[in-house]
Short mmCIF file of C-alpha atoms in Angstrom, two decimals:
data_model
loop_
_atom_site.label_atom_id
_atom_site.label_comp_id
_atom_site.label_asym_id
_atom_site.label_seq_id
_atom_site.Cartn_x
_atom_site.Cartn_y
_atom_site.Cartn_z
CA MET I 282 -36.67 44.88 56.00
CA VAL I 283 -33.20 43.51 56.65
CA SER I 284 -34.56 39.99 57.11
CA ASN I 285 -36.45 40.27 53.75
CA THR I 286 -33.24 41.32 52.00
CA ILE I 287 -31.40 38.37 53.57
CA LYS I 288 -34.19 35.97 52.52
CA LEU I 289 -34.10 37.34 48.94
CA SER I 290 -30.32 36.98 48.75
CA LEU I 291 -30.37 33.43 50.08
CA GLY I 292 -33.14 32.52 47.62
CA SER I 293 -31.18 33.95 44.69
CA LEU I 294 -28.09 32.05 45.81
CA LEU I 295 -30.09 28.83 46.01
CA VAL I 296 -31.45 29.29 42.46
CA LEU I 297 -27.94 30.05 41.16
CA LEU I 298 -26.53 26.97 42.88
CA PHE I 299 -29.29 24.83 41.40
CA PHE I 300 -28.58 25.91 37.80
CA ASN I 301 -24.86 25.66 38.38
CA CYS I 302 -25.20 22.04 39.45
CA LYS I 303 -27.44 21.20 36.46
CA ASN I 304 -24.84 22.60 34.00
CA ALA I 305 -22.03 20.65 35.60
CA GLU I 306 -24.04 17.45 35.19
CA LYS I 307 -24.45 18.11 31.45
CA ARG I 308 -20.69 18.55 30.99
CA ASP I 309 -20.01 15.24 32.73
CA LYS I 310 -22.35 13.45 30.35
CA ASN I 311 -20.42 14.84 27.37
CA VAL I 312 -17.11 13.67 28.80
CA ILE I 313 -18.46 10.14 29.22
CA LYS I 314 -19.77 10.11 25.64
CA ILE I 315 -16.38 11.09 24.19
CA SER I 316 -14.41 8.59 26.20
CA THR I 317 -16.60 5.66 25.03
CA ASP I 318 -15.93 6.26 21.30
CA THR I 319 -13.57 3.33 20.62
CA CYS I 320 -13.37 3.58 16.84
CA ARG I 321 -9.71 4.13 16.05
CA TYR I 322 -7.94 3.95 12.71
CA TYR I 323 -5.27 1.31 12.21
CA ARG I 324 -3.80 1.48 8.74
CA TYR I 325 -2.71 -2.16 8.76
CA ASP I 326 -6.19 -3.43 9.70
CA ALA I 327 -7.86 -1.28 7.05
CA GLY I 328 -5.32 -2.58 4.51
CA GLN I 329 -6.21 -6.15 5.43
CA ILE I 330 -9.90 -5.47 4.81
CA ILE I 331 -9.03 -3.94 1.43
CA SER I 332 -6.91 -6.99 0.64
CA ASN I 333 -9.63 -9.45 1.67
CA LEU I 334 -12.28 -7.64 -0.33
CA GLY I 335 -9.93 -7.66 -3.31
CA CYS I 336 -10.44 -3.96 -4.07
CA LYS I 337 -6.99 -3.63 -5.66
CA ASN I 338 -7.56 -6.53 -8.05
CA CYS I 339 -9.85 -4.36 -10.13
CA HIS I 340 -8.98 -0.84 -8.93
CA LEU I 341 -5.26 -1.00 -9.70
CA SER I 342 -3.28 0.65 -6.93
CA LEU I 343 -0.28 1.86 -8.91
CA ASN I 344 -0.03 5.62 -8.73
CA ILE I 345 -1.26 6.25 -12.21
CA GLU I 346 -4.15 8.01 -13.85
CA LYS I 347 -7.61 7.91 -12.33
CA ILE I 348 -8.84 5.63 -15.10
CA ASP I 349 -6.71 2.76 -16.36
CA ASP I 350 -6.33 1.55 -19.94
CA ARG I 351 -9.25 -0.87 -19.43
CA GLY I 352 -11.54 2.00 -18.51
CA SER I 353 -11.72 1.01 -14.82
CA THR I 354 -11.40 3.48 -11.96
CA THR I 355 -7.97 3.09 -10.36
CA PHE I 356 -7.33 3.25 -6.63
CA ARG I 357 -6.15 6.82 -7.16
CA GLY I 358 -9.45 7.48 -8.90
CA LEU I 359 -11.31 6.13 -5.87
CA ALA I 360 -9.18 8.31 -3.59
CA ALA I 361 -10.18 11.37 -5.59
CA MET I 362 -13.86 10.73 -4.93
CA ASP I 363 -15.72 12.57 -2.20
CA SER I 364 -15.96 10.39 0.95
CA LEU I 365 -19.76 10.29 0.92
CA LYS I 366 -19.82 9.40 -2.76
CA LEU I 367 -17.24 6.69 -2.04
CA ILE I 368 -19.38 5.19 0.73
CA ASP I 369 -22.37 5.21 -1.57
CA TYR I 370 -20.32 3.76 -4.45
CA ALA I 371 -18.64 1.01 -2.47
CA PHE I 372 -20.91 0.13 0.40
CA THR I 373 -24.43 1.19 -0.52
CA LYS I 374 -24.80 0.35 -4.19
CA LYS I 375 -22.36 -2.47 -3.52
CA HIS I 376 -20.97 -2.79 -7.03
CA LYS I 377 -24.21 -3.53 -8.88
CA GLY I 378 -25.27 -5.85 -6.07
CA TRP I 379 -22.25 -8.19 -6.45
CA TYR I 380 -21.35 -7.79 -2.77
CA SER I 381 -24.88 -7.96 -1.37
CA LYS I 382 -26.04 -10.96 0.64
CA SER I 383 -27.50 -12.57 -2.47
CA GLY I 384 -24.89 -11.34 -4.98
CA THR I 385 -22.28 -13.36 -6.84
CA LEU I 386 -19.56 -12.08 -4.48
CA LYS I 387 -21.51 -12.57 -1.26
CA SER I 388 -18.57 -14.48 0.23
CA ALA I 389 -16.68 -11.18 0.48
CA LYS I 390 -19.16 -10.22 3.19
CA MET I 391 -19.04 -6.48 2.63
CA ASP I 392 -22.41 -6.33 4.38
CA THR I 393 -20.85 -7.53 7.61
CA LEU I 394 -18.35 -4.67 7.98
CA SER I 395 -18.99 -2.47 10.98
CA LYS I 396 -19.36 1.30 10.68
CA CYS I 397 -15.91 1.67 12.21
CA GLU I 398 -14.38 -0.71 9.66
CA ILE I 399 -16.07 1.15 6.81
CA LYS I 400 -14.68 4.45 8.16
CA GLY I 401 -11.23 2.84 8.28
CA VAL I 402 -11.48 1.60 4.70
CA ILE I 403 -12.62 5.00 3.45
CA ARG I 404 -9.71 6.71 5.23
CA TYR I 405 -7.25 4.17 3.80
CA ILE I 406 -8.49 4.89 0.28
CA LYS I 407 -8.46 8.68 0.82
CA ASP I 408 -4.95 8.53 2.31
CA PHE I 409 -3.73 6.80 -0.85
CA GLY I 410 -4.48 10.00 -2.75
CA ARG I 411 -2.73 12.11 -0.11
CA ASP I 412 0.58 10.33 -0.77
CA ILE I 413 1.23 9.80 2.93
CA PRO I 414 4.56 7.98 3.19
CA VAL I 415 5.09 4.79 5.16
CA ALA I 416 8.05 4.79 7.50
CA ALA I 417 10.51 2.32 9.00
CA GLN I 418 11.75 3.18 12.44
CA MET X 189 -3.82 5.87 -20.17
CA GLU X 190 -1.45 7.30 -22.80
CA ASN X 191 1.58 6.37 -20.72
CA SER X 192 0.31 2.84 -20.43
CA LEU X 193 -0.11 2.59 -24.20
CA ILE X 194 3.36 4.00 -24.87
CA ASN X 195 4.83 1.61 -22.33
CA THR X 196 3.12 -1.36 -23.97
CA LEU X 197 4.39 -0.31 -27.39
CA GLN X 198 7.92 0.13 -26.05
CA MET X 199 7.78 -3.28 -24.43
CA HIS X 200 6.64 -5.01 -27.61
CA PHE X 201 9.27 -3.13 -29.67
CA ALA X 202 12.04 -4.22 -27.30
CA LEU X 203 10.80 -7.80 -27.34
CA LEU X 204 10.71 -7.85 -31.14
CA GLN X 205 14.32 -6.69 -31.22
CA ASN X 206 15.18 -9.23 -28.53
CA GLN X 207 16.50 -6.41 -26.35
CA PRO X 208 16.67 -6.81 -22.60
CA LEU X 209 13.82 -4.87 -21.03
CA THR X 210 14.46 -2.29 -18.37
CA GLY X 211 11.88 -1.87 -15.68
CA GLY X 212 10.89 -2.97 -12.22
CA ILE X 213 9.13 -6.12 -13.36
CA VAL X 214 9.82 -8.07 -16.52
CA ALA X 215 8.06 -11.38 -16.96
CA LYS X 216 8.36 -14.03 -19.65
CA ASN X 217 6.84 -17.43 -20.42
CA LEU X 218 3.57 -16.47 -18.79
CA ARG X 219 0.72 -18.93 -18.73
CA ILE X 220 -2.40 -19.65 -16.75
CA THR X 221 -4.33 -22.82 -16.03
CA ASP X 222 -7.85 -23.21 -14.64
CA ASN X 223 -8.72 -26.42 -12.79
CA GLY X 224 -12.40 -25.77 -13.35
CA SER X 225 -13.14 -25.73 -9.64
CA GLY X 226 -12.33 -22.14 -8.86
CA GLU X 227 -8.54 -22.39 -8.76
CA LEU X 228 -6.26 -20.60 -11.17
CA SER X 229 -2.53 -21.38 -11.38
CA LEU X 230 -0.23 -18.69 -12.71
CA TYR X 231 3.22 -19.47 -14.12
CA GLY X 232 6.04 -17.24 -15.30
CA ASP X 233 9.70 -16.25 -15.09
CA PHE X 234 9.98 -12.87 -13.41
CA THR X 235 12.92 -10.52 -13.13
CA ILE X 236 12.60 -7.78 -10.54
CA THR X 237 15.10 -4.95 -10.66
CA LEU X 238 15.62 -2.50 -7.83
CA LYS X 239 17.90 0.41 -8.68
CA VAL X 240 19.82 1.94 -5.78
CA LEU X 241 20.68 5.62 -6.12
CA ASP X 242 23.35 6.87 -3.73
CA LEU X 243 22.50 10.45 -2.77
CA THR X 244 24.65 10.64 0.35
CA THR X 245 26.91 13.64 0.93
CA ASN X 246 29.99 11.71 2.03
CA GLY X 247 29.50 8.53 0.02
CA ALA X 248 28.37 5.11 1.19
CA PRO X 249 31.40 2.78 1.48
CA ASN X 250 29.36 -0.20 2.63
CA LEU X 251 26.70 0.17 -0.04
CA ASN X 252 27.74 -2.88 -2.08
CA SER X 253 27.56 -5.11 0.95
CA LEU X 254 24.13 -3.75 1.92
CA MET X 255 22.86 -4.19 -1.63
CA THR X 256 24.07 -7.79 -1.81
CA PHE X 257 22.37 -8.55 1.49
CA THR X 258 19.16 -6.87 0.31
CA GLN X 259 19.18 -8.83 -2.96
CA GLN X 260 19.59 -12.12 -1.09
CA VAL X 261 16.82 -11.40 1.41
CA ILE X 262 14.33 -10.24 -1.23
CA SER X 263 15.04 -13.39 -3.29
CA ASN X 264 14.66 -15.58 -0.24
CA LYS X 265 11.42 -13.99 0.93
CA LEU X 266 9.75 -14.19 -2.50
CA ARG X 267 10.85 -17.79 -3.15
CA GLY X 268 8.50 -20.75 -2.99
CA GLY X 269 5.44 -19.38 -4.75
CA GLY X 270 2.29 -18.30 -3.02
CA TYR X 271 -1.39 -18.93 -2.59
CA LYS X 272 -4.25 -16.53 -2.16
CA SER X 273 -7.85 -17.54 -1.66
CA GLY X 274 -10.96 -15.43 -2.04
CA VAL X 275 -9.50 -13.35 -4.86
CA ILE X 276 -12.29 -11.49 -6.63
CA ILE X 277 -11.50 -10.89 -10.29
CA HIS X 278 -13.14 -11.12 -13.66
CA LYS X 279 -14.19 -14.61 -14.68
CA TYR X 280 -11.59 -16.50 -16.67
CA ASN X 281 -12.70 -18.18 -19.86
CA SER X 282 -10.22 -21.01 -20.42
CA LEU X 283 -11.50 -21.75 -23.93
CA GLN X 284 -11.02 -18.20 -25.14
CA LYS X 285 -7.98 -17.79 -22.86
CA LYS X 286 -9.05 -14.39 -21.62
CA PHE X 287 -10.89 -12.78 -18.73
CA ASP X 288 -14.52 -11.87 -19.27
CA ARG X 289 -14.91 -8.30 -18.07
CA THR X 290 -18.68 -8.61 -17.83
CA LYS X 291 -18.52 -11.24 -15.08
CA THR X 292 -16.77 -11.47 -11.74
CA TRP X 293 -15.77 -14.58 -9.85
CA THR X 294 -14.06 -15.58 -6.63
CA TYR X 295 -10.93 -17.66 -7.18
CA SER X 296 -8.11 -19.25 -5.29
CA ILE X 297 -4.84 -18.45 -7.02
CA ARG X 298 -1.58 -20.36 -6.97
CA TYR X 299 1.43 -18.29 -7.91
CA ASN X 300 4.18 -20.45 -9.44
CA PHE X 301 6.62 -17.72 -10.31
CA ASN X 302 10.36 -18.17 -10.78
CA ILE X 303 11.74 -14.90 -9.52
CA THR X 304 15.16 -13.42 -10.16
CA VAL X 305 16.02 -10.31 -8.18
CA ASN X 306 18.56 -7.72 -9.29
CA VAL X 307 19.69 -4.93 -6.99
CA THR X 308 21.91 -2.62 -8.99
CA GLN X 309 23.54 0.69 -8.20
CA ILE X 310 23.01 3.64 -10.48
CA ASN X 311 24.99 6.85 -10.33
CA MET X 312 23.02 9.17 -12.53
CA LEU X 313 19.37 10.09 -12.75
CA SER X 314 19.47 9.36 -16.47
CA GLN X 315 19.85 5.67 -15.58
CA LEU X 316 16.42 5.71 -13.99
CA LYS X 317 13.46 4.90 -16.23
CA GLY X 318 9.77 5.52 -15.77
CA ASN X 319 8.84 2.00 -14.76
CA ASP X 320 11.87 1.24 -12.55
CA PHE X 321 11.77 0.56 -8.85
CA VAL X 322 14.15 2.82 -6.95
CA LEU X 323 15.69 2.94 -3.49
CA ALA X 324 17.36 6.29 -2.86
CA VAL X 325 20.00 6.35 -0.14
CA VAL X 326 20.01 9.66 1.75
CA ASP X 327 21.89 11.19 4.69
CA SER X 328 18.89 11.42 7.01
CA ILE X 329 15.10 11.61 7.13
CA GLY X 330 13.34 14.13 9.35
CA TYR X 331 9.81 12.78 8.93
CA GLN X 332 8.09 11.71 12.13
CA HIS X 333 4.88 9.79 12.53
CA THR X 334 2.63 8.90 15.44
CA ASP X 335 2.20 5.19 16.06
CA GLN X 336 -1.07 3.58 17.16
CA TYR X 337 -0.01 3.92 20.79
CA GLY X 338 0.26 7.69 20.39
CA ARG X 339 4.06 7.82 20.48
CA ARG X 340 6.09 9.96 18.09
CA GLN X 341 8.48 7.90 15.98
CA SER X 342 11.39 8.94 13.79
CA SER X 343 12.05 7.41 10.36
CA ALA X 344 14.95 5.33 9.09
CA GLY X 345 13.28 4.83 5.74
CA LEU X 346 10.34 6.27 3.88
CA THR X 347 8.37 4.94 0.92
CA GLN X 348 5.53 6.35 -1.10
CA GLY X 349 3.25 3.35 -1.24
CA ASP X 350 2.46 0.82 -3.96
CA GLY X 351 5.03 0.99 -6.76
CA GLY X 352 6.39 4.24 -5.35
CA PRO X 353 9.96 5.38 -4.72
CA ALA X 354 11.62 4.15 -1.54
CA THR X 355 14.30 5.87 0.52
CA VAL X 356 16.56 4.83 3.35
CA SER X 357 18.93 6.73 5.61
CA TYR X 358 22.44 5.33 5.04
CA SER X 359 23.49 5.53 8.70
CA GLU X 360 20.30 3.76 9.83
CA TRP X 361 20.62 1.15 7.09
CA GLN X 362 24.06 0.28 8.41
CA LYS X 363 22.58 -0.27 11.86
CA ASN X 364 19.82 -2.56 10.52
CA LYS X 365 20.55 -4.27 7.20
CA TYR X 366 16.89 -5.23 6.72
CA PHE X 367 15.68 -1.64 6.30
CA GLY X 368 16.30 -1.74 2.54
CA VAL X 369 14.13 -4.85 2.18
CA HIS X 370 11.44 -3.42 4.46
CA GLU X 371 11.19 -0.29 2.33
CA PHE X 372 11.15 -2.21 -0.94
CA PHE X 373 8.34 -4.42 0.33
CA HIS X 374 6.30 -1.25 0.81
CA THR X 375 6.88 -0.64 -2.88
CA LEU X 376 5.51 -4.16 -3.48
CA GLY X 377 2.36 -3.21 -1.61
CA LEU X 378 2.85 -4.31 2.01
CA ASP X 379 1.76 -2.16 4.94
CA ASP X 380 3.54 -1.51 8.23
CA ILE X 381 2.64 -3.59 11.28
CA GLU X 382 2.40 -2.01 14.76
CA ASP X 383 0.66 -4.85 16.61
CA SER X 384 2.96 -5.66 19.54
CA SER X 385 2.15 -9.39 19.18
CA LYS X 386 3.85 -9.35 15.77
CA LYS X 387 7.26 -7.97 16.67
CA ASN X 388 8.93 -10.86 14.86
CA ARG X 389 7.65 -9.71 11.47
CA LEU X 390 9.78 -7.89 8.91
CA MET X 391 7.04 -5.31 8.37
CA TYR X 392 6.76 -4.52 12.10
CA HIS X 393 8.22 -1.03 11.98
CA LEU X 394 8.65 0.09 15.57
CA GLY X 395 11.95 0.21 17.43
CA ASP X 396 11.45 -3.06 19.32
CA ASN X 397 11.30 -5.19 16.18
CA ALA X 398 12.58 -8.67 16.92
CA GLY X 399 12.45 -10.65 13.67
CA GLN X 400 12.15 -10.72 9.90
CA ILE X 401 9.33 -13.15 9.20
CA VAL X 402 7.19 -12.57 6.12
CA SER X 403 3.83 -14.33 6.43
CA ASP X 404 2.32 -16.46 3.66
CA THR X 405 -0.42 -13.86 3.27
CA GLU X 406 2.16 -11.10 2.80
CA ARG X 407 4.07 -13.14 0.21
CA GLY X 408 0.79 -13.85 -1.57
CA ASN X 409 0.03 -10.12 -1.56
CA MET X 410 3.44 -9.30 -3.07
CA LEU X 411 3.10 -11.95 -5.77
CA ASN X 412 -0.37 -10.57 -6.42
CA PHE X 413 1.24 -7.13 -6.83
CA LEU X 414 3.79 -8.49 -9.35
CA MET X 415 0.84 -9.42 -11.56
CA THR X 416 -1.22 -6.40 -10.55
CA ASN X 417 -3.53 -6.66 -13.51
CA ILE X 418 -4.14 -10.38 -13.73
CA GLY X 419 -5.35 -9.99 -17.30
CA ASP X 420 -1.70 -9.48 -18.28
CA ILE X 421 -1.03 -13.16 -17.59
CA THR X 422 -2.77 -13.98 -20.87
CA GLN X 423 0.09 -12.27 -22.73
CA LYS X 424 3.26 -14.27 -23.19
CA ASN X 425 5.46 -11.47 -21.87
CA TYR X 426 4.88 -8.55 -19.58
CA ALA X 427 6.62 -5.48 -18.18
CA ASN X 428 5.11 -3.28 -15.53
CA ILE X 429 3.49 -0.06 -16.60
CA ASN X 430 5.01 3.39 -16.32
CA LEU X 431 5.23 4.41 -12.67
CA ASN X 432 6.53 7.90 -13.41
CA THR X 433 9.43 6.98 -11.15
CA VAL X 434 11.72 9.92 -11.89
CA THR X 435 9.03 12.54 -11.40
CA ARG X 436 7.69 10.89 -8.29
CA LEU X 437 11.13 10.53 -6.74
CA ARG X 438 11.82 14.20 -7.39
CA THR X 439 8.50 15.23 -5.83
CA PHE X 440 9.07 12.89 -2.90
CA LEU X 441 12.57 14.19 -2.18
CA ASN X 442 11.53 17.81 -2.51
CA ASN X 443 8.57 17.47 -0.17
CA SER X 444 9.74 19.41 2.89
CA THR X 445 7.38 17.44 5.14
CA ASN X 446 9.55 14.38 4.57
CA GLY X 447 12.67 16.19 5.79
CA PHE X 448 15.23 14.50 3.53
CA LYS X 449 18.86 15.52 3.80
CA TYR X 450 20.91 14.46 0.79
CA ASN X 451 23.45 15.70 -1.69
CA LYS X 452 21.32 17.66 -4.13
CA ALA X 453 24.23 17.89 -6.58
CA LYS X 454 23.92 14.14 -7.15
CA PHE X 455 20.25 14.44 -8.07
CA ARG X 456 20.45 15.94 -11.52
#
């Protein structure tokens, strides 16, 4: 009787240890996944992409109304857009195809931006509407 | 849109009366040439005015000296014209002398601007107009930001982006005379640099800055900003649109996140 109780206890302990180890393994995988995400936002780099694409030549970046006197959406107007709409507007529809591989502005190479660069550009545009100041140290 | 229209009307009225125009940017004798091979050359005589508003509690005895220095450096850094390639704008029709808004084109642009820089002190808010550039001198700035290396940094100056009001702490400005220029160049559209391989650049904004170089690209970007809407080059004269400077400066100073300390009695 006593030996059966001991066997049962040891068996239960073994099962518990097994599941405990499996859970710990899952947590480790998550930690590895997080630490390999290297996409970081650098305002200067995002600004350079914006400059190279020439966004501010048409979407005037002065802090004025959302639509300028020519009827074009200003940079502030872009910043007011929902992020997903902005991605669709800028990077999916690609300005009526101008920025696509066969478009008239194919040299701007919008198609070659990585997902991380696109995220950076979107954040740069959204931050413009948040009036985040730039500081000298 | 209404502000822009009013501003345009005011500009034309002042020009008709041969009055000097107030404003951040006033340009005359504008013209554009197209070499037919994708290069546009822009010409014009520009006057840039930066108004300095002393909001310090105990006064700023060295302000004149700092302003003179700032004026000289801005003039020097903007001198010599600029060049920008890969500029995507509407296609220029040289026969009709206007930009065709139904077509876009990629140009190289040569900026041949003669630029005069004025840095003038103002003592009252009433001397500040809607389309002026302003640098407000304050006692201190409490705003802190986190740099790309994850370190917390304090602020000697603070600017609200393209065309926006700039501020500088008087005590910090005395320690580094270039802070006024750095802040104003934010107003002209430049971003801060934190790349440790570029410590010799004026826009490198961390404590171990070791130089004041402005790259050709940065100068091209600032000249591009002076003629923000390139279509304006087809007019003979131009003044920048209303930036709502007074309202924006008030909002900026009153934003508690920015942590400005200044003499509020002077801001009225």
